XYZ file of C-alpha atoms in Angstrom:
758
model
C -0.042 0.072 -0.192
C 1.085 3.254 -1.039
C 4.703 1.761 -2.311
C 5.385 0.453 1.082
C 6.194 -3.755 1.206
C 5.376 -4.499 4.643
C 6.610 -9.081 5.629
C 5.138 -10.289 9.190
C 7.264 -13.144 10.682
C 4.334 -15.703 12.658
C 1.832 -13.964 10.492
C -0.330 -18.009 11.119
C 0.830 -18.370 14.855
C -1.456 -18.319 18.037
C -0.484 -18.464 21.989
C -3.290 -20.469 23.551
C -4.132 -20.080 27.291
C -3.700 -23.469 28.509
C -6.379 -25.413 29.927
C -8.740 -22.582 28.389
C -8.619 -23.386 24.610
C -11.483 -21.162 23.867
C -8.977 -17.987 25.295
C -5.925 -17.431 22.189
C -4.321 -13.809 21.058
C -1.600 -13.441 18.160
C 1.605 -13.848 18.763
C 3.437 -10.497 17.899
C 5.602 -10.258 15.335
C 8.966 -10.648 17.050
C 12.964 -9.656 15.031
C 14.587 -10.766 17.830
C 15.664 -13.371 20.415
C 13.408 -14.246 23.811
C 17.353 -15.410 24.886
C 19.940 -12.298 25.744
C 23.057 -14.984 24.382
C 21.123 -14.996 21.122
C 20.005 -11.642 20.636
C 21.885 -8.638 18.649
C 22.792 -5.260 16.727
C 20.791 -6.740 13.142
C 18.300 -7.740 14.639
C 18.045 -4.711 17.342
C 18.376 -1.873 14.158
C 15.896 -4.279 11.817
C 13.122 -4.479 14.339
C 13.525 -1.021 15.027
C 12.824 -0.284 11.228
C 9.891 -2.408 11.647
C 7.919 -0.413 14.668
C 9.371 3.374 12.650
C 7.594 1.545 9.069
C 4.610 1.103 11.434
C 3.910 4.770 12.608
C 4.606 6.264 9.290
C 2.327 3.821 7.294
C -0.692 4.100 9.737
C -4.281 5.211 8.889
C -4.097 8.451 11.947
C 0.225 9.140 10.746
C -0.819 11.415 7.111
C -4.374 13.472 8.740
C -1.801 13.846 11.275
C 0.897 15.471 10.354
C -1.548 17.344 7.283
C -3.303 19.285 10.071
C -0.458 20.699 11.860
C 1.194 20.944 8.395
C -1.248 23.171 6.986
C -1.709 25.391 11.138
C 1.112 26.172 10.204
C 1.971 27.541 7.659
C -1.361 28.671 5.580
C -5.300 28.433 7.207
C -5.791 26.712 11.309
C -9.179 25.442 10.391
C -9.219 24.221 6.327
C -11.839 21.859 4.785
C -12.031 18.002 4.970
C -10.492 18.125 0.393
C -7.809 20.295 1.339
C -6.269 18.211 4.670
C -7.396 14.856 2.427
C -5.012 16.413 -0.512
C -1.947 16.786 1.393
C -2.093 13.809 3.548
C -2.832 11.367 0.124
C 0.750 13.612 -1.093
C 2.168 12.799 2.268
C 1.612 8.820 1.649
C 2.264 8.900 -2.052
C 5.163 11.261 -1.661
C 3.876 12.400 -4.967
C 2.228 15.747 -5.702
C 2.480 16.884 -9.537
C 5.661 16.944 -10.764
C 6.985 17.488 -7.178
C 8.404 14.285 -4.219
C 10.024 10.640 -4.936
C 7.305 8.538 -4.432
C 7.720 6.744 -1.660
C 5.625 7.457 1.317
C 6.448 10.309 3.703
C 7.829 12.481 1.154
C 8.256 15.991 2.658
C 8.514 18.058 -1.102
C 5.299 15.951 -2.865
C 3.444 16.911 1.013
C 4.540 20.776 1.377
C 4.153 21.417 -2.603
C 0.398 19.717 -1.371
C 0.156 22.439 1.943
C 1.415 25.273 -0.620
C 0.273 25.417 -3.675
C -3.588 23.665 -2.989
C -6.028 26.233 -4.273
C -7.259 27.220 -0.028
C -3.863 28.244 0.697
C -3.725 30.388 -2.752
C -6.863 31.928 -3.435
C -7.035 35.510 -3.651
C -11.249 34.633 -3.237
C -10.422 33.349 0.189
C -9.250 36.623 1.928
C -12.366 37.981 1.518
C -13.590 34.956 3.934
C -14.042 36.213 7.419
C -13.101 32.550 8.832
C -9.751 31.487 5.710
C -6.711 32.479 7.963
C -4.380 32.460 11.571
C -3.020 33.922 14.011
C 0.815 34.612 12.872
C 3.553 32.738 16.156
C 5.015 36.036 17.417
C 8.297 34.615 16.700
C 8.049 34.745 13.345
C 6.553 38.383 13.003
C 10.181 39.724 14.962
C 12.270 37.503 12.617
C 9.562 38.536 10.232
C 10.377 42.517 10.929
C 14.064 41.753 11.069
C 13.989 40.656 7.389
C 12.074 43.441 6.540
C 13.203 46.837 7.993
C 16.363 45.736 6.309
C 17.823 44.776 9.952
C 22.129 44.977 10.283
C 23.612 43.522 12.651
C 27.934 44.518 11.689
C 29.706 43.918 15.569
C 28.298 40.579 15.525
C 27.469 37.368 13.264
C 24.688 36.627 15.430
C 22.098 37.920 16.824
C 20.265 36.937 20.090
C 17.028 37.557 21.546
C 16.963 37.628 25.101
C 13.883 36.188 27.599
C 11.794 35.758 24.449
C 9.338 32.877 26.157
C 8.407 35.055 28.547
C 8.187 38.014 27.147
C 6.584 37.139 23.929
C 6.027 33.684 24.920
C 8.328 31.763 22.162
C 11.907 31.421 21.311
C 13.364 29.011 18.314
C 13.933 25.640 19.784
C 12.906 26.570 23.070
C 9.758 25.055 23.260
C 7.972 24.934 27.011
C 7.309 21.274 26.952
C 7.277 17.756 24.229
C 3.602 19.143 22.476
C 4.682 22.569 21.531
C 3.986 26.489 22.978
C 0.673 25.620 21.648
C -1.840 22.800 20.924
C -3.658 22.227 18.107
C -6.742 21.979 18.818
C -6.806 24.779 20.923
C -10.090 27.640 20.575
C -10.086 30.831 22.340
C -13.132 33.028 23.334
C -14.273 35.773 21.509
C -14.787 35.614 17.716
C -13.469 32.490 16.800
C -14.720 30.624 20.081
C -18.182 31.540 18.821
C -17.658 30.214 15.401
C -16.454 27.556 17.681
C -12.835 27.690 14.862
C -9.830 27.041 16.518
C -6.885 29.638 16.690
C -3.757 28.015 18.503
C -1.169 30.984 17.879
C -4.271 32.948 20.724
C -2.953 30.533 23.490
C -0.003 32.070 23.932
C -1.404 35.874 23.178
C -1.781 36.995 26.590
C -1.805 40.610 28.887
C 2.022 40.419 29.502
C 3.167 38.403 25.699
C 0.704 40.960 23.759
C 2.739 44.028 25.909
C 5.763 42.653 25.956
C 5.917 41.776 21.624
C 5.132 45.216 21.402
C 7.641 46.831 23.550
C 10.427 44.529 23.207
C 8.782 45.596 18.908
C 9.159 49.723 19.880
C 12.431 49.487 20.834
C 14.382 47.576 18.647
C 12.783 50.140 16.359
C 13.870 53.688 18.382
C 16.813 52.226 20.162
C 17.533 48.950 17.982
C 18.725 45.363 19.540
C 19.186 47.001 23.382
C 17.594 46.205 26.010
C 15.837 49.583 26.584
C 12.638 49.502 27.607
C 11.290 45.718 27.628
C 13.765 45.354 24.292
C 14.761 41.594 23.027
C 18.373 42.625 23.423
C 21.231 42.380 26.083
C 22.656 46.310 25.453
C 21.156 49.270 27.158
C 21.603 52.377 24.399
C 17.688 54.732 25.416
C 18.066 57.483 22.762
C 16.171 56.640 19.534
C 17.551 56.825 16.709
C 20.823 56.522 17.988
C 21.689 52.470 17.269
C 25.259 53.305 18.406
C 24.292 50.962 21.755
C 22.289 48.551 20.245
C 23.622 45.393 18.550
C 21.447 45.273 15.499
C 18.898 47.510 14.618
C 16.581 48.372 11.611
C 18.491 49.841 8.289
C 15.013 50.050 6.313
C 15.170 53.523 5.455
C 14.087 56.147 2.564
C 14.826 59.088 3.027
C 12.423 62.127 1.461
C 11.633 62.435 -1.488
C 7.968 63.699 -2.832
C 6.485 65.925 -4.164
C 4.844 66.354 -1.207
C 3.616 65.383 2.720
C 1.109 63.454 1.937
C 3.223 61.750 -1.638
C 5.338 60.349 0.499
C 3.392 59.348 3.290
C 1.416 57.184 0.572
C 4.638 55.870 -1.221
C 6.097 55.541 3.301
C 2.518 53.741 4.280
C 2.048 52.173 1.427
C 5.958 50.525 1.236
C 5.244 49.195 4.356
C 2.632 48.274 4.373
C 3.713 46.140 1.972
C 6.269 44.762 3.058
C 4.732 43.375 6.822
C 1.009 43.688 6.052
C 1.382 41.486 2.485
C -0.720 43.951 1.588
C -3.540 43.845 3.352
C -3.482 47.365 5.706
C -7.215 48.895 5.695
C -8.124 52.465 3.712
C -8.594 53.205 7.489
C -5.894 52.267 8.971
C -3.151 53.411 6.708
C -4.694 57.718 6.474
C -4.097 56.247 10.621
C -0.674 55.958 10.057
C -0.175 58.314 7.527
C -1.519 61.238 9.862
C 0.875 60.731 12.637
C 3.452 60.445 9.723
C 3.132 63.684 8.058
C 3.512 64.736 11.945
C 6.685 64.233 12.672
C 8.187 65.432 9.120
C 10.385 67.205 8.263
C 12.002 64.276 9.726
C 12.074 61.484 7.767
C 13.618 58.367 9.888
C 11.470 59.548 13.400
C 8.307 59.618 10.581
C 9.809 56.161 9.796
C 9.859 55.196 13.158
C 7.038 56.237 14.375
C 4.962 54.498 10.808
C 6.411 51.767 11.442
C 6.054 51.234 15.607
C 1.999 51.906 14.797
C 1.690 49.144 11.856
C 2.825 46.598 14.413
C -0.095 47.486 16.745
C -2.402 46.401 13.085
C -4.615 43.676 13.190
C -3.755 43.431 9.873
C 0.210 42.752 10.900
C -0.599 39.946 13.395
C -2.966 38.052 11.807
C -3.831 37.164 7.761
C -7.296 39.452 7.619
C -8.723 42.038 5.686
C -9.433 43.657 8.079
C -13.043 46.644 7.704
C -14.191 48.708 11.190
C -17.398 49.686 11.911
C -15.893 52.773 13.495
C -17.041 52.105 17.026
C -14.505 52.185 19.615
C -13.951 48.924 21.974
C -14.285 48.798 25.807
C -10.993 48.715 28.019
C -11.016 47.511 31.720
C -12.753 50.059 33.931
C -13.101 50.322 37.397
C -15.587 48.674 39.845
C -17.489 49.375 43.274
C -17.237 46.827 45.878
C -20.206 45.648 47.868
C -20.106 45.218 51.097
C -20.225 41.121 50.437
C -17.294 39.245 52.024
C -13.540 38.958 50.084
C -13.275 35.629 49.032
C -10.037 34.163 46.948
C -9.890 30.384 45.130
C -7.052 29.876 43.719
C -5.700 26.529 41.895
C -2.107 25.247 41.396
C -1.917 23.064 38.249
C 1.217 21.163 38.618
C 1.629 20.107 35.070
C 3.291 16.519 34.182
C 1.540 14.141 36.508
C 2.708 15.123 40.227
C 3.361 11.425 41.660
C 0.797 11.959 44.466
C 1.533 8.642 45.959
C 4.438 9.249 47.664
C 3.120 13.175 49.281
C 1.017 10.471 51.195
C 1.693 7.577 52.090
C 0.263 4.553 54.345
C 2.723 4.276 57.297
C 1.494 2.955 60.870
C -2.126 0.975 60.411
C -3.117 -1.741 62.867
C -5.606 -3.987 60.869
C -5.443 -6.660 59.475
C -3.067 -5.498 56.527
C 0.654 -4.227 56.497
C -0.145 -1.455 54.015
C 3.475 0.397 54.160
C 5.508 -2.842 52.870
C 1.914 -3.217 50.553
C 3.802 -0.065 49.287
C 7.248 -0.554 49.371
C 6.937 -3.608 47.906
C 5.121 -2.054 44.244
C 6.621 1.155 44.659
C 10.038 -0.664 44.837
C 13.406 1.849 44.385
C 10.804 5.015 44.791
C 9.274 4.200 47.711
C 10.424 6.082 50.161
C 12.533 5.326 53.539
C 9.668 4.582 56.540
C 11.784 6.685 58.493
C 11.628 9.454 56.129
C 8.314 10.217 56.423
C 6.628 12.853 58.361
C 3.437 11.641 60.361
C 0.597 12.850 60.601
C -2.584 11.100 62.814
C -5.763 10.483 59.681
C -7.447 7.541 62.533
C -10.432 10.517 62.588
C -10.432 10.010 59.386
C -11.930 6.306 58.316
C -8.756 5.268 56.238
C -7.073 2.107 55.814
C -3.873 3.932 58.193
C -3.910 5.771 61.677
C -1.082 7.085 60.605
C 0.046 8.227 57.127
C 3.647 10.151 55.622
C 4.545 13.151 53.561
C 7.287 13.455 52.004
C 10.042 14.182 53.693
C 10.400 17.830 51.983
C 6.258 19.195 52.047
C 7.482 19.295 56.212
C 5.072 23.147 56.211
C 2.410 21.024 54.742
C 2.893 18.579 57.559
C 2.728 21.364 60.155
C -0.817 23.232 58.158
C -2.607 19.691 57.484
C -1.709 19.373 62.544
C -2.958 23.116 62.320
C -6.226 22.260 61.293
C -5.325 24.347 58.531
C -4.888 21.562 55.643
C -6.695 18.531 55.067
C -6.434 15.457 52.040
C -8.657 14.698 49.182
C -7.372 11.026 48.550
C -7.728 8.732 44.777
C -9.165 11.639 43.482
C -9.538 12.607 39.266
C -11.001 13.190 36.945
C -14.476 11.238 36.413
C -16.963 10.619 34.054
C -19.696 8.231 36.404
C -18.008 6.129 39.807
C -16.057 2.423 38.276
C -14.034 0.290 38.394
C -11.017 -1.675 36.998
C -13.724 -4.088 35.124
C -15.630 -1.165 33.843
C -13.734 2.455 33.416
C -13.194 1.605 29.673
C -17.417 1.792 28.860
C -17.975 4.057 31.545
C -15.790 6.713 31.392
C -15.122 8.946 27.881
C -11.571 10.914 28.916
C -9.228 10.181 26.362
C -7.198 8.366 29.780
C -3.778 8.273 30.588
C -3.107 11.038 27.821
C -1.067 14.602 29.029
C -3.631 16.392 27.124
C -6.908 14.890 27.047
C -6.456 15.068 31.486
C -5.239 17.775 32.220
C -8.980 19.443 29.844
C -10.946 17.682 31.663
C -9.258 18.377 34.814
C -9.320 22.458 34.346
C -12.971 21.957 32.146
C -15.175 18.627 34.613
C -17.288 18.803 32.001
C -16.541 14.536 30.170
C -19.801 15.595 27.965
C -19.038 19.425 26.906
C -23.289 20.680 28.382
C -20.952 23.900 29.181
C -19.463 23.807 26.446
C -16.163 25.939 26.267
C -15.558 26.545 29.412
C -14.084 25.887 32.585
C -14.653 24.350 35.718
C -13.391 28.049 37.967
C -15.386 30.568 35.241
C -18.751 28.705 35.451
C -18.623 29.172 39.506
C -17.556 32.578 37.927
C -20.438 33.189 36.183
C -22.456 31.786 38.789
C -21.402 34.584 41.906
C -20.997 37.669 39.460
C -25.318 36.237 38.585
C -25.357 36.456 41.794
C -24.451 40.323 42.149
C -19.832 39.466 43.441
C -18.097 41.246 40.991
C -14.844 38.729 40.471
C -11.860 38.704 38.590
C -10.856 35.653 36.451
C -6.529 35.515 37.157
C -4.586 32.886 34.596
C -0.503 32.949 35.793
C 2.388 33.647 32.615
C -0.339 31.700 30.613
C -3.878 31.113 29.657
C -5.826 28.279 31.159
C -8.573 26.249 30.483
C -10.304 26.028 33.919
C -11.047 29.850 33.851
C -12.889 30.372 30.722
C -17.066 31.583 31.843
C -20.075 31.696 29.246
C -18.681 34.854 27.337
C -20.998 37.569 28.344
C -21.616 35.920 31.713
C -18.328 36.912 33.272
C -15.620 39.010 32.906
C -13.425 37.120 30.304
C -10.310 36.106 32.207
C -6.438 38.226 32.120
C -2.957 37.369 31.996
C -0.718 38.141 34.701
C 3.556 37.611 34.973
C 5.166 36.683 37.320
C 7.441 38.509 37.218
C 3.904 41.326 37.579
C 3.242 44.800 35.763
C 6.012 45.868 32.726
C 4.362 49.842 31.812
C 3.475 50.006 28.446
C 4.914 51.546 26.084
C 7.887 53.775 28.621
C 9.590 56.549 25.841
C 7.524 57.101 23.906
C 7.559 58.579 19.997
C 3.922 60.466 20.861
C 1.944 61.599 23.771
C -1.322 60.245 21.465
C 0.549 56.528 20.292
C -2.229 55.046 22.157
C -4.672 56.622 20.573
C -3.563 56.030 16.582
C -3.166 52.311 18.824
C -7.109 52.032 19.643
C -7.994 54.194 16.439
C -6.554 51.389 14.241
C -7.759 48.378 16.410
C -11.804 49.555 16.158
C -14.781 47.272 16.532
C -15.141 45.362 13.182
C -17.704 45.082 11.152
C -19.811 40.948 11.077
C -18.115 40.378 7.340
C -13.938 41.166 8.845
C -11.787 38.235 9.800
C -12.638 36.659 12.997
C -8.504 37.247 13.611
C -7.760 39.712 12.759
C -11.299 41.702 15.774
C -10.115 38.325 17.465
C -6.728 39.965 17.945
C -7.314 44.227 18.090
C -10.421 42.969 21.009
C -7.235 41.542 23.130
C -5.017 44.337 22.592
C -7.145 46.993 22.911
C -8.303 45.147 26.370
C -4.974 44.079 27.213
C -3.697 47.462 27.117
C -6.595 48.762 29.396
C -6.086 46.053 32.293
C -2.238 46.212 31.524
C -2.520 50.675 33.044
C -4.647 49.948 35.634
C -2.954 46.496 36.898
C 0.332 49.119 36.379
C -0.482 51.986 38.661
C -1.259 49.574 41.210
C 0.794 47.386 41.761
C 3.841 49.776 40.018
C 6.260 49.483 43.474
C 3.373 46.983 45.860
C 6.016 44.698 48.127
C 4.642 41.360 50.074
C 5.908 41.911 54.106
C 6.916 38.125 53.773
C 10.171 37.497 50.790
C 9.090 33.932 48.508
C 11.309 32.749 46.642
C 13.008 32.573 43.580
C 10.853 30.124 42.274
C 8.916 29.698 39.337
C 6.555 28.513 41.769
C 7.604 31.591 44.367
C 7.223 34.138 41.900
C 3.744 32.778 40.975
C 2.698 33.079 44.626
C 3.885 36.456 45.642
C 1.788 37.657 42.518
C -1.611 36.336 43.617
C -0.509 37.671 47.608
C 0.186 41.119 46.084
C -3.130 41.103 43.895
C -5.187 39.769 47.219
C -3.648 42.803 48.948
C -4.980 45.785 47.227
C -8.685 43.643 46.066
C -10.092 46.456 47.625
C -8.240 49.265 44.686
C -8.901 47.279 42.507
C -13.309 46.769 43.076
C -13.039 43.051 43.745
C -15.618 41.065 45.470
C -14.408 38.179 44.783
C -10.501 36.618 43.095
C -9.982 33.500 41.052
C -6.496 32.386 40.907
C -4.662 29.714 37.839
C -1.596 29.273 39.231
C 0.074 27.125 35.788
C 3.684 24.359 37.196
C 5.755 22.296 35.219
C 7.986 20.717 35.166
C 6.511 17.496 36.669
C 6.835 14.535 34.368
C 9.123 12.296 35.520
C 9.641 8.732 34.156
C 13.197 8.924 35.553
C 15.656 9.743 38.207
C 11.731 10.177 40.607
C 12.768 10.301 43.779
C 15.636 13.362 42.990
C 13.908 15.643 41.002
C 9.827 15.002 43.516
C 12.262 16.645 46.620
C 13.773 19.169 44.310
C 10.128 19.785 43.417
C 7.986 19.092 46.514
C 10.404 21.089 48.532
C 9.699 23.859 45.524
C 6.300 24.065 46.513
C 6.832 23.419 50.196
C 8.852 26.721 50.182
C 6.230 28.819 48.135
C 3.510 28.155 49.561
C 4.686 28.985 52.941
C 6.119 32.293 51.836
C 2.177 32.114 50.863
C 0.657 30.889 53.910
C 2.951 33.622 55.381
C 2.306 36.938 54.081
C -1.756 35.887 53.695
C -1.683 35.539 57.769
C 0.472 39.116 57.867
C -2.450 41.363 56.224
C -5.516 39.741 57.746
C -6.701 37.369 54.986
C -5.744 33.727 55.297
C -9.633 32.965 56.612
C -10.384 34.225 53.553
C -8.448 32.454 50.347
C -8.558 28.235 50.107
C -5.831 27.406 47.399
C -6.947 23.913 45.259
C -3.621 21.968 44.809
C -4.602 19.212 40.553
C -2.529 17.617 38.787
C -4.075 16.199 35.682
C -2.949 12.422 36.854
C -0.316 10.790 39.639
C 2.205 8.324 38.425
C 2.143 4.650 38.418
C 2.866 3.024 41.436
C 5.084 0.610 39.620
C 8.122 1.771 38.598
C 9.550 2.004 35.666
C 13.358 0.304 34.050
C 14.612 4.584 34.276
C 13.516 4.611 38.197
C 10.295 6.868 37.284
C 6.559 5.925 36.592
C 4.389 6.979 34.646
C 1.260 8.093 33.175
C -1.611 6.909 35.558
C -4.959 8.172 37.390
C -6.497 8.756 40.828
C -3.570 10.138 42.864
C -3.865 12.281 46.370
C -4.059 16.083 46.281
C -4.241 18.864 48.785
C -6.513 21.424 49.344
C -5.771 24.974 52.698
C -6.915 27.672 54.507
C -7.389 29.783 57.548
C -10.523 28.271 56.796
C -10.013 24.363 55.567
C -11.584 22.173 58.601
C -7.908 20.680 58.684
C -6.746 17.814 59.229
C -8.890 15.063 58.107
C -8.740 12.914 54.532
C -10.774 12.755 52.650
C -11.992 10.646 50.663
C -11.074 6.946 51.323
C -7.406 5.907 50.416
C -6.657 2.501 48.391
C -6.530 -0.713 50.792
C -5.489 -2.066 48.291
C -1.942 -1.157 45.620
C -1.266 -4.458 44.120
C -2.791 -4.947 41.035
C -5.298 -7.290 42.564
C -7.151 -5.073 44.769
C -11.368 -3.849 42.285
C -9.423 -0.893 41.299
C -6.055 -0.779 40.418
C -5.267 -1.666 37.037
C -2.242 -2.407 34.915
C 0.723 -1.368 36.635
C -0.228 0.667 39.549
C -3.203 2.910 37.671
C -4.897 3.993 40.595
C -9.144 3.620 39.253
C -10.526 7.288 41.520
C -13.404 7.308 43.834
C -14.012 10.850 44.122
C -13.946 13.250 41.520
C -13.088 16.327 40.644
C -17.210 17.007 40.893
C -16.968 16.356 44.127
C -14.208 18.400 44.960
C -15.251 21.754 43.434
C -18.979 20.660 44.624
C -18.186 21.997 48.397
C -15.512 25.179 47.237
C -18.527 26.936 44.893
C -20.212 26.773 47.955
C -17.823 28.551 50.115
C -16.830 30.411 47.587
C -20.682 32.436 47.591
C -22.508 29.722 44.944
C -25.807 27.981 46.273
C -27.233 24.796 45.520
C -28.931 26.179 42.209
C -26.103 27.050 41.110
C -24.420 23.424 40.937
C -26.056 22.913 37.954
C -24.633 24.278 35.833
C -21.142 24.927 37.840
C -20.156 20.563 37.707
C -22.717 19.365 34.925
C -22.170 16.303 34.985
C -23.684 16.195 37.832
C -26.049 14.108 38.208
C -23.877 10.527 36.724
C -23.381 9.972 40.710
C -24.690 9.383 43.458
C -25.990 11.548 46.460
C -24.084 9.979 48.406
C -21.014 10.333 45.828
C -20.639 14.702 46.677
C -19.520 16.069 50.455
C -21.244 18.612 52.370
C -19.754 22.430 52.444
C -19.711 21.712 56.533
C -17.075 18.733 56.288
C -14.558 20.842 54.499
C -14.950 23.873 55.665
C -15.588 26.479 59.228
């Protein structure tokens, strides 16, 4: 098939179960002998090549690659015909005269991507649903190339801090999944049309401001670190490039008959080079007017025009844009009522935290030594019993009276003993109560996958009955409907968890763990921001949805940034926070809580993503470091909340997409599992208890243990977030909206708010 010949060994050989011949299975193809003495390199290479060939010819491979290449080069939402053309080119290795005829030929594949009518049609430029948001790093490189960057002193230009400033840098993706997921669906007009826009996942307030500050700095000062620039050296005199590593050498001297003719020539040239000629007439006029005001200094006028065009939707997307003439609304201050303040903070440990080394069976006076079973199952990734920090669970009706906490979590132990922290045991994504015998038919979530279980942990809506929303967003919606003034805030990146129903609650926004940077410090003109908002007005329905999304996001980002900068600039905490990633994140959250009155907010809902928990190797050593960072960070946060009198008003829930296998792998690590142990803490939490049911069997013999120690959860995230929402102010009539899947669980599955909060 598609030019490939596949030969299989043992094609007719079956293995039959002794004493029950009706049970049998195919003896899988094998190149290697089961005897180590007969193994050789040749057979290993043959088997590896056979596995690679299997992946190459798998039915899903060609369309999988086709969709991703199309999204990166032409359009985010290709039609099925286009995908099929590219997939066929990949399989056959031919597209017209391109390709060798071998499966997987990328010359044929890329020819199909770039030469298909959907990629080249000028007519589709007018389709509001066609096109893409451009990737941040590609926009930076396009400006450098189009505006002729010059760097005589250094053969290689180094761009500094790009992941934090714009969310992307070549060869520096944050996870194995890249910078964004291909199925990411944003809010705004793309989301309303159920369109994906992968690049929108890294387009938030800090990165929007960081991108524009960096580009403005490049235009004005060359490649320096001045006012948020992407360079390493400081030089902050506009038009003086001697301190920069490189500068944009593009120029158009004044040589036209009139100022207007000169402006038209310059702006038209910039439109061609930077927007492929898409710049609308109205936006062109705004830039021309700003250019003329800078004359007769043609260089200053050019810099002004360059900066302004870099803020337009035509530059940031491949859409054509039609403005309606109506201004967009930014952030406005709010007047709080007399409702008590509450803050929910969700810390999401991305990668799959090994939570059965957070909470370990210690002393059990029943018929079974659970620690010994833990030691037997976990083997070389088990914690020594003498190293564990003991906690009393006698009142929690668990299999053991005493459990052990990881030795690098002394703050967790102390908060538990102080009655401010509890554990949820064997908790995770669930569609309904199930066991190892029925989970395949009962569970709709794709299990053991980072992306799907992260998505569902943040969403808690397996059947998408509240499409496009997350669990925290729905809590915010419910509180908003009751008259609460609610802010939903993610630290460092966007979060599915915070998405609410459009127009029901305020849109979530993102803060950097570094705080808020001032926008356009040292502006080339006092009215630059008014020019920017004029070029990003509301659009008509037939205008491109991705352009509209950029403009809406930009105006909100600038408004939010200005508002937050005024509040947080110069703000300090009473407590010294760790410089770790999580420490910086919690420091920003602490400052926001401390300033909730100035912000006019009655309820804050924060989402803190924290990566680096996917320990497939060296688990013991790696988790020691991560648990120490976690413990030090939450200690500083708790100390700060107590010092400002807010400890009773905040609740922190720690989550992860899944736990890890109890059985180790061959690299001293563990792999993707399911149910795990998580903590919740705060001054109002009824702590010193373990909620749910800690497994009483850790081997694969248990009814809730799937191969290699993967626990089927007995407590759902629905049961966890129900009482948390009620503590924040939700009532029983909100629960069906907050947890749409609640009817698939018996009433006994849920936990009363009084059992978790004082």
